[in-house]
PDB file of C-alpha atoms in Angstrom:
ATOM      1  CA  UNK A   1       4.755  -3.061   1.828  1.00  0.00           C
ATOM      2  CA  UNK A   2       7.103  -5.502   0.071  1.00  0.00           C
ATOM      3  CA  UNK A   3       7.878  -8.820   1.721  1.00  0.00           C
ATOM      4  CA  UNK A   4      11.323  -8.870   3.286  1.00  0.00           C
ATOM      5  CA  UNK A   5      13.469 -11.966   2.700  1.00  0.00           C
ATOM      6  CA  UNK A   6      16.140 -12.226   5.384  1.00  0.00           C
ATOM      7  CA  UNK A   7      18.238 -14.749   3.457  1.00  0.00           C
ATOM      8  CA  UNK A   8      21.661 -13.367   2.691  1.00  0.00           C
ATOM      9  CA  UNK A   9      23.118 -13.283  -0.781  1.00  0.00           C
ATOM     10  CA  UNK A  10      26.717 -12.397  -1.526  1.00  0.00           C
ATOM     11  CA  UNK A  11      27.179  -9.618  -4.081  1.00  0.00           C
ATOM     12  CA  UNK A  12      30.588  -8.759  -5.492  1.00  0.00           C
ATOM     13  CA  UNK A  13      31.044  -5.304  -6.983  1.00  0.00           C
ATOM     14  CA  UNK A  14      33.875  -3.344  -8.514  1.00  0.00           C
ATOM     15  CA  UNK A  15      33.755   0.189  -7.121  1.00  0.00           C
ATOM     16  CA  UNK A  16      35.279   3.386  -8.406  1.00  0.00           C
ATOM     17  CA  UNK A  17      37.349   5.496  -6.034  1.00  0.00           C
ATOM     18  CA  UNK A  18      34.335   7.807  -5.747  1.00  0.00           C
ATOM     19  CA  UNK A  19      32.095   4.876  -4.787  1.00  0.00           C
ATOM     20  CA  UNK A  20      34.599   3.818  -2.113  1.00  0.00           C
ATOM     21  CA  UNK A  21      34.716   7.384  -0.775  1.00  0.00           C
ATOM     22  CA  UNK A  22      30.903   7.431  -0.649  1.00  0.00           C
ATOM     23  CA  UNK A  23      30.838   4.073   1.162  1.00  0.00           C
ATOM     24  CA  UNK A  24      33.393   5.377   3.684  1.00  0.00           C
ATOM     25  CA  UNK A  25      31.324   8.518   4.258  1.00  0.00           C
ATOM     26  CA  UNK A  26      28.145   6.450   4.699  1.00  0.00           C
ATOM     27  CA  UNK A  27      29.919   4.163   7.152  1.00  0.00           C
ATOM     28  CA  UNK A  28      31.189   7.076   9.262  1.00  0.00           C
ATOM     29  CA  UNK A  29      27.895   9.012   9.120  1.00  0.00           C
ATOM     30  CA  UNK A  30      25.726   6.020  10.034  1.00  0.00           C
ATOM     31  CA  UNK A  31      28.200   4.579  12.574  1.00  0.00           C
ATOM     32  CA  UNK A  32      27.924   1.279  10.721  1.00  0.00           C
ATOM     33  CA  UNK A  33      30.290  -1.532  11.626  1.00  0.00           C
ATOM     34  CA  UNK A  34      31.112  -2.208   7.994  1.00  0.00           C
ATOM     35  CA  UNK A  35      30.796  -0.686   4.558  1.00  0.00           C
ATOM     36  CA  UNK A  36      28.367  -3.478   3.675  1.00  0.00           C
ATOM     37  CA  UNK A  37      26.098  -2.471   6.576  1.00  0.00           C
ATOM     38  CA  UNK A  38      26.300   1.181   5.520  1.00  0.00           C
ATOM     39  CA  UNK A  39      25.404   0.317   1.923  1.00  0.00           C
ATOM     40  CA  UNK A  40      22.517  -1.833   3.175  1.00  0.00           C
ATOM     41  CA  UNK A  41      21.156   1.126   5.156  1.00  0.00           C
ATOM     42  CA  UNK A  42      21.538   3.384   2.115  1.00  0.00           C
ATOM     43  CA  UNK A  43      19.657   0.889  -0.066  1.00  0.00           C
ATOM     44  CA  UNK A  44      16.838   0.706   2.492  1.00  0.00           C
ATOM     45  CA  UNK A  45      16.625   4.497   2.632  1.00  0.00           C
ATOM     46  CA  UNK A  46      16.652   4.764  -1.166  1.00  0.00           C
ATOM     47  CA  UNK A  47      13.864   2.197  -1.432  1.00  0.00           C
ATOM     48  CA  UNK A  48      11.778   4.048   1.162  1.00  0.00           C
ATOM     49  CA  UNK A  49      12.201   7.312  -0.760  1.00  0.00           C
ATOM     50  CA  UNK A  50      11.234   5.608  -4.034  1.00  0.00           C
ATOM     51  CA  UNK A  51       8.112   4.170  -2.367  1.00  0.00           C
ATOM     52  CA  UNK A  52       7.086   7.650  -1.180  1.00  0.00           C
ATOM     53  CA  UNK A  53       7.614   9.174  -4.630  1.00  0.00           C
ATOM     54  CA  UNK A  54       5.707   6.330  -6.299  1.00  0.00           C
ATOM     55  CA  UNK A  55       2.843   6.957  -3.852  1.00  0.00           C
ATOM     56  CA  UNK A  56       2.641  10.531  -5.155  1.00  0.00           C
ATOM     57  CA  UNK A  57       4.079  12.152  -2.048  1.00  0.00           C
ATOM     58  CA  UNK A  58       6.369  15.184  -1.922  1.00  0.00           C
ATOM     59  CA  UNK A  59       9.647  15.165   0.000  1.00  0.00           C
ATOM     60  CA  UNK A  60      10.919  18.132   1.980  1.00  0.00           C
ATOM     61  CA  UNK A  61      14.082  18.955   3.909  1.00  0.00           C
ATOM     62  CA  UNK A  62      14.536  21.670   6.485  1.00  0.00           C
ATOM     63  CA  UNK A  63      17.439  24.032   5.835  1.00  0.00           C
ATOM     64  CA  UNK A  64      19.662  25.710   8.436  1.00  0.00           C
ATOM     65  CA  UNK A  65      17.234  28.650   8.673  1.00  0.00           C
ATOM     66  CA  UNK A  66      14.369  26.315   9.570  1.00  0.00           C
ATOM     67  CA  UNK A  67      12.632  26.765   6.224  1.00  0.00           C
ATOM     68  CA  UNK A  68      11.397  23.768   4.262  1.00  0.00           C
ATOM     69  CA  UNK A  69      12.623  23.084   0.753  1.00  0.00           C
ATOM     70  CA  UNK A  70      10.890  20.645  -1.570  1.00  0.00           C
ATOM     71  CA  UNK A  71      13.089  17.932  -3.069  1.00  0.00           C
ATOM     72  CA  UNK A  72      12.535  17.155  -6.727  1.00  0.00           C
ATOM     73  CA  UNK A  73      13.651  13.633  -7.637  1.00  0.00           C
ATOM     74  CA  UNK A  74      12.793  12.323 -11.079  1.00  0.00           C
ATOM     75  CA  UNK A  75      13.084   8.937 -12.728  1.00  0.00           C
ATOM     76  CA  UNK A  76      15.491   8.621 -15.617  1.00  0.00           C
TER      77      UNK A  76
END
């Protein structure tokens, strides 16, 4: 497990309108207080998924019918 550094670092980004829409959706979905908090949660989730893939694990989601579907995520 990587070491977590709780020091804060300011990051300034220029976002497309699509990125802003995604940040808004993440904020609403996660009930985050800010877009920054929502993006932080998304980064943590992305890192966790990457760690699972790198460990050779498969990822599955359950669809509305209760069946499992395997997710295929590849590196570029």
